[in-house]
PDB file of C-alpha atoms in Angstrom:
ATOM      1  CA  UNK A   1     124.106  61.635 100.370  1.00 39.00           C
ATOM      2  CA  UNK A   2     120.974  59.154  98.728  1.00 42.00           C
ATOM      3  CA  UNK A   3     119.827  58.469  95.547  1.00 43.00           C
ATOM      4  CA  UNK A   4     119.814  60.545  92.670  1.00 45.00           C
ATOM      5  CA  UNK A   5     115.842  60.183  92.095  1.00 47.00           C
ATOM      6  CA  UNK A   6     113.735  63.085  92.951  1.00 53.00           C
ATOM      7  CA  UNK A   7     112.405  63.020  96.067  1.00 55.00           C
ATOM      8  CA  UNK A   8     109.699  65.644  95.482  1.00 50.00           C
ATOM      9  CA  UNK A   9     106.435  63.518  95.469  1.00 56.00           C
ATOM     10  CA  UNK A  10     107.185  62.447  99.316  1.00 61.00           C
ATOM     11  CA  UNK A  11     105.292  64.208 102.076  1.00 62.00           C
ATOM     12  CA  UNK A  12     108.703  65.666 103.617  1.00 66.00           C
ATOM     13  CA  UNK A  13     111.542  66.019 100.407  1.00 64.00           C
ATOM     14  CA  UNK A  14     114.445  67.241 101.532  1.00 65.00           C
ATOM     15  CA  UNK A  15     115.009  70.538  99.630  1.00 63.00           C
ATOM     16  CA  UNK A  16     118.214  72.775  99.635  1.00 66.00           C
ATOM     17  CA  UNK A  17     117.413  76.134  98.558  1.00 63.00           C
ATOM     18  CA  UNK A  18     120.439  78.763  97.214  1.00 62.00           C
ATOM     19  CA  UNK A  19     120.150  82.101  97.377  1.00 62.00           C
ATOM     20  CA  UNK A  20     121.999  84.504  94.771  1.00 58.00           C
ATOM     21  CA  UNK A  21     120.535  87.926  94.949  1.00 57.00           C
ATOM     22  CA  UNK A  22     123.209  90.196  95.032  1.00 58.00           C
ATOM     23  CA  UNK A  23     125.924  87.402  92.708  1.00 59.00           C
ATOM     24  CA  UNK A  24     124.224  87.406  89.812  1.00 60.00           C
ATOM     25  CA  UNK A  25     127.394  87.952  87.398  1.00 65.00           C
ATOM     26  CA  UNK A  26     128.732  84.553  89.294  1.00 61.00           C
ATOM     27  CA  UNK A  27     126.295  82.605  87.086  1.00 61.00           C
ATOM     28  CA  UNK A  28     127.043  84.554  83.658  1.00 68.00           C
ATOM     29  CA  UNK A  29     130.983  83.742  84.303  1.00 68.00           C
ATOM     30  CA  UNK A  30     129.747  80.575  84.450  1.00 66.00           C
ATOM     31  CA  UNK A  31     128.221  80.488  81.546  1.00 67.00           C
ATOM     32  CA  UNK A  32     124.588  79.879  82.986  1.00 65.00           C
ATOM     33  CA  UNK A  33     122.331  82.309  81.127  1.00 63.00           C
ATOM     34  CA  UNK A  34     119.186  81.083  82.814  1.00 64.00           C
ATOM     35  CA  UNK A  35     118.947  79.848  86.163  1.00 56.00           C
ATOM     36  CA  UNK A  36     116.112  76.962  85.884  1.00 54.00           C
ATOM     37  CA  UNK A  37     113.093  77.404  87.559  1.00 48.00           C
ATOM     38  CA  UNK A  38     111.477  74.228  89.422  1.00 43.00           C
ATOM     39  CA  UNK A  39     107.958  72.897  88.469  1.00 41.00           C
ATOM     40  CA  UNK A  40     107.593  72.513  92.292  1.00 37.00           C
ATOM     41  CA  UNK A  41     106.418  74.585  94.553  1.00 40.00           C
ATOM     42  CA  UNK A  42     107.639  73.486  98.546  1.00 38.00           C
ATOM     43  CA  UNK A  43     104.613  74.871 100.625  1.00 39.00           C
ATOM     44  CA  UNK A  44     101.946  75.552  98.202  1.00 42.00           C
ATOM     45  CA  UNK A  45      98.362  75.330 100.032  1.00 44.00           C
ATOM     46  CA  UNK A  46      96.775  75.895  96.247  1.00 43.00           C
ATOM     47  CA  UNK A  47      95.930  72.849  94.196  1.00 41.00           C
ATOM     48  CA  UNK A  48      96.642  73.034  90.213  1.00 42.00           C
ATOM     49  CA  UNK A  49      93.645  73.154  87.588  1.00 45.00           C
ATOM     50  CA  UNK A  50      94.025  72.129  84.030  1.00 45.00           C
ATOM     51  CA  UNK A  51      96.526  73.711  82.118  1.00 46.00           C
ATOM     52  CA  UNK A  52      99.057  73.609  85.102  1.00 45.00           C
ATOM     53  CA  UNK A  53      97.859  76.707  86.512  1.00 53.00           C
ATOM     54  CA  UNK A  54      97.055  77.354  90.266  1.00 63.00           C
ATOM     55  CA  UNK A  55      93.389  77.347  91.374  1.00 72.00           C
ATOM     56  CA  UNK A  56      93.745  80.942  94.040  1.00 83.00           C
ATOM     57  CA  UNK A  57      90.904  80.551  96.732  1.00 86.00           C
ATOM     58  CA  UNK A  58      88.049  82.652  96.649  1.00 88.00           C
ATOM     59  CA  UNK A  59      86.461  84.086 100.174  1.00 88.00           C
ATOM     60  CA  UNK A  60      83.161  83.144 100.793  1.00 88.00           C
ATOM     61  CA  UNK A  61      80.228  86.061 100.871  1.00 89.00           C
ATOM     62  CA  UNK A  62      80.958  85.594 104.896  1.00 91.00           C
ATOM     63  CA  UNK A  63      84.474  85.546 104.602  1.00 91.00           C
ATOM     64  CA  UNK A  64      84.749  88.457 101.853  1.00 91.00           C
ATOM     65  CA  UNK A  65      83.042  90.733 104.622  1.00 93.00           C
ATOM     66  CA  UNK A  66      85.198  89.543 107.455  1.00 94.00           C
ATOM     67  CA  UNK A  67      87.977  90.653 105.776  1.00 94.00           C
ATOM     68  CA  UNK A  68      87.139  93.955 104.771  1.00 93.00           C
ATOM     69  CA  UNK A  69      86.268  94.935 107.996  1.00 93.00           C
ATOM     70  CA  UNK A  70      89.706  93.699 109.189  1.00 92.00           C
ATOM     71  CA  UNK A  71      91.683  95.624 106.270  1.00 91.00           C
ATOM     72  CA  UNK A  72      89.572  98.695 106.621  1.00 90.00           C
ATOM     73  CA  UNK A  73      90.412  98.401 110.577  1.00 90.00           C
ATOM     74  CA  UNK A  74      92.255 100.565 112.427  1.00 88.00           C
ATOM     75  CA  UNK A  75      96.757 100.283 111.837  1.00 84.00           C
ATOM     76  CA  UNK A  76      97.130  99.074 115.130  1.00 84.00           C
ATOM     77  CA  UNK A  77      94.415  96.632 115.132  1.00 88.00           C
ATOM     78  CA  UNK A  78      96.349  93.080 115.380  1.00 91.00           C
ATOM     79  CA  UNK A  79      95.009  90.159 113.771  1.00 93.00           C
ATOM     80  CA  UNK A  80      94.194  87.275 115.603  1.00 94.00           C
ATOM     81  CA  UNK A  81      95.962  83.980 114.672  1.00 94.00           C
ATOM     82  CA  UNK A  82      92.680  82.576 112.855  1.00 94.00           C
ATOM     83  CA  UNK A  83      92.101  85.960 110.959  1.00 94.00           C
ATOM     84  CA  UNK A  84      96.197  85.726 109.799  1.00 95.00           C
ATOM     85  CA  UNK A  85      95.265  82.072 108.277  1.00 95.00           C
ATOM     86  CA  UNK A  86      92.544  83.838 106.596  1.00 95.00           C
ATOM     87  CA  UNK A  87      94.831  86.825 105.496  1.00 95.00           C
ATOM     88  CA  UNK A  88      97.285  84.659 103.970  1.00 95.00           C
ATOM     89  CA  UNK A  89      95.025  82.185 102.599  1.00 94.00           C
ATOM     90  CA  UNK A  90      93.320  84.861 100.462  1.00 94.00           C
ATOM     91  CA  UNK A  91      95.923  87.161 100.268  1.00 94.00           C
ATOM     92  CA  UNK A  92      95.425  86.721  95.748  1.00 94.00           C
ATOM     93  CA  UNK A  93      91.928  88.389  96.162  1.00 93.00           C
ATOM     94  CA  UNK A  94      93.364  91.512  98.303  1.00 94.00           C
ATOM     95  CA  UNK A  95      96.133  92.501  96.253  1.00 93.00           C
ATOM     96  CA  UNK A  96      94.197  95.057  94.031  1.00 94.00           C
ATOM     97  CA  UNK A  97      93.452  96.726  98.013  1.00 94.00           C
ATOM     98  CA  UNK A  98      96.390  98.718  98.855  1.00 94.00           C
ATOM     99  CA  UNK A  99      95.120  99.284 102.526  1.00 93.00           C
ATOM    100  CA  UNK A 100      95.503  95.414 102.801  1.00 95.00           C
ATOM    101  CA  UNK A 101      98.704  94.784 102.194  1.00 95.00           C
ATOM    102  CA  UNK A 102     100.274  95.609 106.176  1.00 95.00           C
ATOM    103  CA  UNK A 103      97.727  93.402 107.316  1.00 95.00           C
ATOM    104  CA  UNK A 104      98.994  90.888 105.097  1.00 95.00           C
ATOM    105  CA  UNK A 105     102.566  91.361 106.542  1.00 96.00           C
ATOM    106  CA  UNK A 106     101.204  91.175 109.942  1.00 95.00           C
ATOM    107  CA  UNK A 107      99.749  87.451 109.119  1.00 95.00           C
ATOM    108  CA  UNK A 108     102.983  86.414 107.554  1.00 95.00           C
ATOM    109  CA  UNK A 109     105.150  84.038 109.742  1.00 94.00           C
ATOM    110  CA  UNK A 110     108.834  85.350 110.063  1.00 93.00           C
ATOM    111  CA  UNK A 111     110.168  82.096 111.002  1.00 92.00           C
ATOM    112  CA  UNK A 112     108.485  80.232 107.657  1.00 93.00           C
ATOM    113  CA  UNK A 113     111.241  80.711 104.638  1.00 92.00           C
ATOM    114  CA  UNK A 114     108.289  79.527 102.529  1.00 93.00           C
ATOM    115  CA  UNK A 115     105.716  82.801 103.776  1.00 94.00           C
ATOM    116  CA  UNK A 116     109.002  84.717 103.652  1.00 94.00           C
ATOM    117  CA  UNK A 117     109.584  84.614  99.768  1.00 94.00           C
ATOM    118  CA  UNK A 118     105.612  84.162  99.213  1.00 94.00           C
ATOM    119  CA  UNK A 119     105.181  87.636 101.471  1.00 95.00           C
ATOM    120  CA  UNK A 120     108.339  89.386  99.432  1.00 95.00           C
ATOM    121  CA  UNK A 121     106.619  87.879  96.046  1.00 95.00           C
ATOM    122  CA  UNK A 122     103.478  89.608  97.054  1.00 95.00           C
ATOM    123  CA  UNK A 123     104.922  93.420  97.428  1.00 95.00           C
ATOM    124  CA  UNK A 124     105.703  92.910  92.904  1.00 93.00           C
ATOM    125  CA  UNK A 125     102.134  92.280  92.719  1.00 93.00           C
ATOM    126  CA  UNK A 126     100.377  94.198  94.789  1.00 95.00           C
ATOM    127  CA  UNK A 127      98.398  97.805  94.327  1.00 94.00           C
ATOM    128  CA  UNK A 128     101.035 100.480  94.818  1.00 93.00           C
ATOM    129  CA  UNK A 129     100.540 101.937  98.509  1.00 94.00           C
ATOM    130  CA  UNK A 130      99.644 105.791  99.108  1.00 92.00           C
ATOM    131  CA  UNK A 131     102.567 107.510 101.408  1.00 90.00           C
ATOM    132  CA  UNK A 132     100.065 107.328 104.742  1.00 88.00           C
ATOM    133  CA  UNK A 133      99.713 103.445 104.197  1.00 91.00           C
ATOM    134  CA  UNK A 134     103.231 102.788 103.549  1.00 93.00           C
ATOM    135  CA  UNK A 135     104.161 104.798 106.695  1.00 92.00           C
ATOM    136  CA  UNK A 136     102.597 101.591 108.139  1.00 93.00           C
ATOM    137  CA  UNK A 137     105.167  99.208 107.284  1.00 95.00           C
ATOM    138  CA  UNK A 138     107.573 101.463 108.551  1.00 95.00           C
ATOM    139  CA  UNK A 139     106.279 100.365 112.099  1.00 92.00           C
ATOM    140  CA  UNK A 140     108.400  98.535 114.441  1.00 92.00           C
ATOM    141  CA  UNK A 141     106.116  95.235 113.712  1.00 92.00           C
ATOM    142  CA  UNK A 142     107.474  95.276 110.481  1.00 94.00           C
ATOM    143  CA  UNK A 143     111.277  94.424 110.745  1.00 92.00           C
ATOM    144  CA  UNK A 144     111.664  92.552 107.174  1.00 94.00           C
ATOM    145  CA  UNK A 145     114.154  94.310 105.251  1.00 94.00           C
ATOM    146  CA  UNK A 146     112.131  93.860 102.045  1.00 95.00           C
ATOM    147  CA  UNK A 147     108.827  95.201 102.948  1.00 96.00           C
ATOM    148  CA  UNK A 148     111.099  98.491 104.876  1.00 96.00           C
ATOM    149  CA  UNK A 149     112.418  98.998 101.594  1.00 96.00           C
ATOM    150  CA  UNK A 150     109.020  98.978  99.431  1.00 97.00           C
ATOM    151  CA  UNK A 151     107.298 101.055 101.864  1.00 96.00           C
ATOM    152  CA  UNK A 152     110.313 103.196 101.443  1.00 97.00           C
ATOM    153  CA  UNK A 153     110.054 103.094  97.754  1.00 96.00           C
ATOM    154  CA  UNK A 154     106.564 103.895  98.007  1.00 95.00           C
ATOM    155  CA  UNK A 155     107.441 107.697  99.391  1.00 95.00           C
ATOM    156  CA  UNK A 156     110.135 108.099  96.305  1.00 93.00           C
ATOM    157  CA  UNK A 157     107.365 110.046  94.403  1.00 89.00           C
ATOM    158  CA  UNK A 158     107.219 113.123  97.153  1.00 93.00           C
ATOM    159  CA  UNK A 159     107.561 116.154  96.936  1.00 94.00           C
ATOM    160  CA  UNK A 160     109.411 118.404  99.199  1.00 95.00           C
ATOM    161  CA  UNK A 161     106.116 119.770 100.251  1.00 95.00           C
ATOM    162  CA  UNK A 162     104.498 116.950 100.894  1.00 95.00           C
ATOM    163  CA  UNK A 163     108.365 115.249 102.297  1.00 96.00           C
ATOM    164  CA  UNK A 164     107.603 118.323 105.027  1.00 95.00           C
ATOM    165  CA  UNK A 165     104.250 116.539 106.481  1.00 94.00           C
ATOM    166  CA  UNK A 166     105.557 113.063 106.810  1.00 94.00           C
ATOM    167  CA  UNK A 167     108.899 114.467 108.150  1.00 95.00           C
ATOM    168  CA  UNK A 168     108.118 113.961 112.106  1.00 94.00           C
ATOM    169  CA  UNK A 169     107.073 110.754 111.176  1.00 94.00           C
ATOM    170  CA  UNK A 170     109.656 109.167 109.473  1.00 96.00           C
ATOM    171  CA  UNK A 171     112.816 110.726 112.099  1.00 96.00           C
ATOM    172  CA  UNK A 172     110.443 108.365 114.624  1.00 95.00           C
ATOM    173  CA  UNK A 173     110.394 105.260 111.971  1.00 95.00           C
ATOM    174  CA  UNK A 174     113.852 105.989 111.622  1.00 95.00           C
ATOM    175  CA  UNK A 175     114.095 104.682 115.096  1.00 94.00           C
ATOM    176  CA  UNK A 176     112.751 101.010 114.026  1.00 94.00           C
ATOM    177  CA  UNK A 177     115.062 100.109 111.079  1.00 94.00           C
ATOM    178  CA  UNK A 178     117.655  97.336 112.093  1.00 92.00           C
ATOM    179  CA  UNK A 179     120.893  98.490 111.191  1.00 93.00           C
ATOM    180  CA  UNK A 180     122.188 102.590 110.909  1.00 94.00           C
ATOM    181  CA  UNK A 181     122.152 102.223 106.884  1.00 94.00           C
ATOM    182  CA  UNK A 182     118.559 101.984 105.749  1.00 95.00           C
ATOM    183  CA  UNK A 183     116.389 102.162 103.096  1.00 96.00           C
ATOM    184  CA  UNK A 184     114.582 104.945 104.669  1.00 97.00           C
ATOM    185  CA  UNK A 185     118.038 106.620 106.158  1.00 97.00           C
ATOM    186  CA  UNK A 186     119.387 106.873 102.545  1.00 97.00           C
ATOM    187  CA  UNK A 187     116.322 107.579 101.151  1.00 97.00           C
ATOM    188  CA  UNK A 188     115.644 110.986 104.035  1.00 97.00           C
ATOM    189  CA  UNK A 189     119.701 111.530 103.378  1.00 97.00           C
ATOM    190  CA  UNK A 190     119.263 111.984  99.685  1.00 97.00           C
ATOM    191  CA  UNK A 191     116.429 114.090  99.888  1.00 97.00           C
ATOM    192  CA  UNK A 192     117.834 116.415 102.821  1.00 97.00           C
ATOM    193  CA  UNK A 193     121.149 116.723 100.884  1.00 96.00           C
ATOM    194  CA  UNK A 194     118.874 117.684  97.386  1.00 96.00           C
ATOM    195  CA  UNK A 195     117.472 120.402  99.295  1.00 96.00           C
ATOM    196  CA  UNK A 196     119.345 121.219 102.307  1.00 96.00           C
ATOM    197  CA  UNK A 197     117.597 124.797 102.973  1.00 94.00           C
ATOM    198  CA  UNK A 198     114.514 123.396 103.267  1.00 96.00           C
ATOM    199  CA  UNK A 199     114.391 119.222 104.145  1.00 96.00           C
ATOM    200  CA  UNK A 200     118.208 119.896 105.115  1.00 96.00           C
ATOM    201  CA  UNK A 201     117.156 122.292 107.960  1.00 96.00           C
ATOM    202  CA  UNK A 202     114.106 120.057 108.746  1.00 96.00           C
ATOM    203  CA  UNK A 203     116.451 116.893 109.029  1.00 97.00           C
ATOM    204  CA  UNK A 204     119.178 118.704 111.001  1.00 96.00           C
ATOM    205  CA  UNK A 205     116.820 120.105 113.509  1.00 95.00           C
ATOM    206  CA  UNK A 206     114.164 117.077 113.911  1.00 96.00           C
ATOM    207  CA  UNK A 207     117.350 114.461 114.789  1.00 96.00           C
ATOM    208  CA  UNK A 208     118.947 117.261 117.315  1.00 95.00           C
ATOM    209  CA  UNK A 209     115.559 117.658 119.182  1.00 93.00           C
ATOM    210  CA  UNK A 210     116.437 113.601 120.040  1.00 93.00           C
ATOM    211  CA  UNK A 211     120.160 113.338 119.941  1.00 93.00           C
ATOM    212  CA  UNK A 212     119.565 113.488 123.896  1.00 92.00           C
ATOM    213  CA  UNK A 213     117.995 110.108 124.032  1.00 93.00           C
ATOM    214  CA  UNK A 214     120.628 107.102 124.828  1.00 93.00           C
ATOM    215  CA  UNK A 215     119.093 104.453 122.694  1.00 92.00           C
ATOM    216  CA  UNK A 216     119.349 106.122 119.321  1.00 93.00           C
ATOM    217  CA  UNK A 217     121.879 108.857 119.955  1.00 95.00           C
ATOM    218  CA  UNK A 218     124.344 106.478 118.236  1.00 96.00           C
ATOM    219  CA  UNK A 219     122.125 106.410 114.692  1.00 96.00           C
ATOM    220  CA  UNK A 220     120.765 110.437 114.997  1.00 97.00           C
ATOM    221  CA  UNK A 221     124.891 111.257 115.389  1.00 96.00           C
ATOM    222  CA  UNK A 222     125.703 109.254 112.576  1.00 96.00           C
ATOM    223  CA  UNK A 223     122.755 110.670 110.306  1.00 97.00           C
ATOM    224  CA  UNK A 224     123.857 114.399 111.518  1.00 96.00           C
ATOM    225  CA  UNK A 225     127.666 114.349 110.929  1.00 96.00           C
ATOM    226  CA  UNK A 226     126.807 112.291 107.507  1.00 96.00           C
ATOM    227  CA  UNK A 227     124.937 115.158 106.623  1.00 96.00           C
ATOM    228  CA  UNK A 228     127.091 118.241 107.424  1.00 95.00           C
ATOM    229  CA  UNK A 229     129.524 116.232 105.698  1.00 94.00           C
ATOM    230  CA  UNK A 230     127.468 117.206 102.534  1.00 95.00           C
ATOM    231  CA  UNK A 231     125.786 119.856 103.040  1.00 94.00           C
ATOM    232  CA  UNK A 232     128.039 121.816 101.378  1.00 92.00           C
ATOM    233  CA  UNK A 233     127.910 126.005 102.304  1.00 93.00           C
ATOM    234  CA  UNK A 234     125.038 125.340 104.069  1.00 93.00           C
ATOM    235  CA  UNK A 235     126.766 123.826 107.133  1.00 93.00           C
ATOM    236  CA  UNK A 236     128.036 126.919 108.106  1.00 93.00           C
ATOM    237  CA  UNK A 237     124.616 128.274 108.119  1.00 93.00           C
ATOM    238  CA  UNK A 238     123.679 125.529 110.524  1.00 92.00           C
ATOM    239  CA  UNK A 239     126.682 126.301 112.597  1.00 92.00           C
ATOM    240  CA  UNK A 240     125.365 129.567 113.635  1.00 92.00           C
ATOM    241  CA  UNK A 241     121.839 128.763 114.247  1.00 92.00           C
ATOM    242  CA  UNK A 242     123.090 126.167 116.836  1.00 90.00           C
ATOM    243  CA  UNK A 243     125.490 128.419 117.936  1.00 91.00           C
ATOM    244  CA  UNK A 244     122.484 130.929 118.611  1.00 92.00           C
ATOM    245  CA  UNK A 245     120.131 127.865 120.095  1.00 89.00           C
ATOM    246  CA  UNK A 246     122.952 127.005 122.750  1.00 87.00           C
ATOM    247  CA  UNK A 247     123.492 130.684 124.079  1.00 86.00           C
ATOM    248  CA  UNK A 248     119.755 130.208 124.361  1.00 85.00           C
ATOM    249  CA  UNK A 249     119.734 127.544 126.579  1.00 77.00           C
TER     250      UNK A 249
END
């Protein structure tokens, strides 16, 4: 294919990048303990100080306000394209601000495989998100599976109380996720299943009220049998209150 000298000090090295997330144990049959990690970094818009560490950039006053007014803006304010540069560029100074981090997802570009595994890098560092602000990257602008699955992980610590509140809007969210099994769908499943008297009932009744609608009757179906499936004694509860609810009709 060429020569067997790096290539990496050229403007444009060709690179071939391997991803193993879920084949780990392929390695340790192997015999490869460690995967190596490479001293280069494809992409990087930092430069290196002494010591080999990376020099992050630090906002200027100017910039440092600009920025808090755009995290501190409203959810569905959307960046422009110079304020997602700015975002991204400084993204090391925001990530003790939980409220920045969807704006930060909102600057990252999609189609860049570099942004994409500096964004997903990001969500281990960042300030842990309160269950309002990860709501936000639940949003259909937000179609990564990744960041779906930390906001996700980011509601684990709920209780059914609290579950109750943010019930209406995650059966909308649930709307938003790219494929039927979800982060979020397993994560409302095990929850309603836990409790099915209480976040059971709630489930059941908030995915009927939409079960009408073409475009998602499909998932809600899915969700609903899955769940009577495992409701246990409970589904026969269920079976007479929308027994009851149809003579009502």
């Amino acid at each position: 294919i060429g020569t067997c000298v790096e290539d990496l000090e050229s403007p444009n090295p060709m690179l071939l990048t391997l991803e193993f997330d879920l084949h780990r144990d392929v390695f340790e049959r192997l015999g490869v303990r460690e995967l190596p990690i490479c001293k280069y970094t494809w992409g990087a818009d930092t430069d290196t100080g002494q010591g080999g560490r990376r020099q992050q950039p630090t906002p200027a006053r100017e910039e440092e306000e600009h920025l808090r007014q755009l995290t501190e803006s409203d959810p569905l304010t959307q960046p422009s394209d110079d304020e997602k540069r700015m975002l991204y560029k400084y993204r090391h100074s925001l990530k003790h601000k939980p409220e920045a981090l969807p704006k930060l997802m909102l600057a990252i570009d999609w189609m860049d495989p570099d942004q994409i595994r500096e964004g997903r890098r990001m969500l281990k560092q960042w300030a842990p998100l309160s269950p309002t602000q990860a709501l936000d990257l639940l949003d259909a602008r937000y179609a990564d599976l990744e960041v779906r699955k930390y906001a996700v992980k980011c509601l684990e610590g709920l209780s059914d109380t609290e579950l109750e509140l943010y019930m209406p809007q995650l059966i909308q969210t649930l709307k938003y996720d790219p494929y039927h099994d979800s982060a979020l769908s397993g994560f409302i499943m095990k929850r309603a299943l836990r409790n099915p008297s209480y976040i059971g009932h709630l489930f059941f009744w908030s995915l009927k009220a939409e079960v009408h609608i073409v475009e998602i009757r499909e998932r809600y179906s899915l969700l609903i049998d899955e769940f009577l499936r495992g409701c246990g004694l409970y589904r026969k509860q269920l079976t007479q209150q929308h027994w009851v609810v149809t003579k009502l009709e």
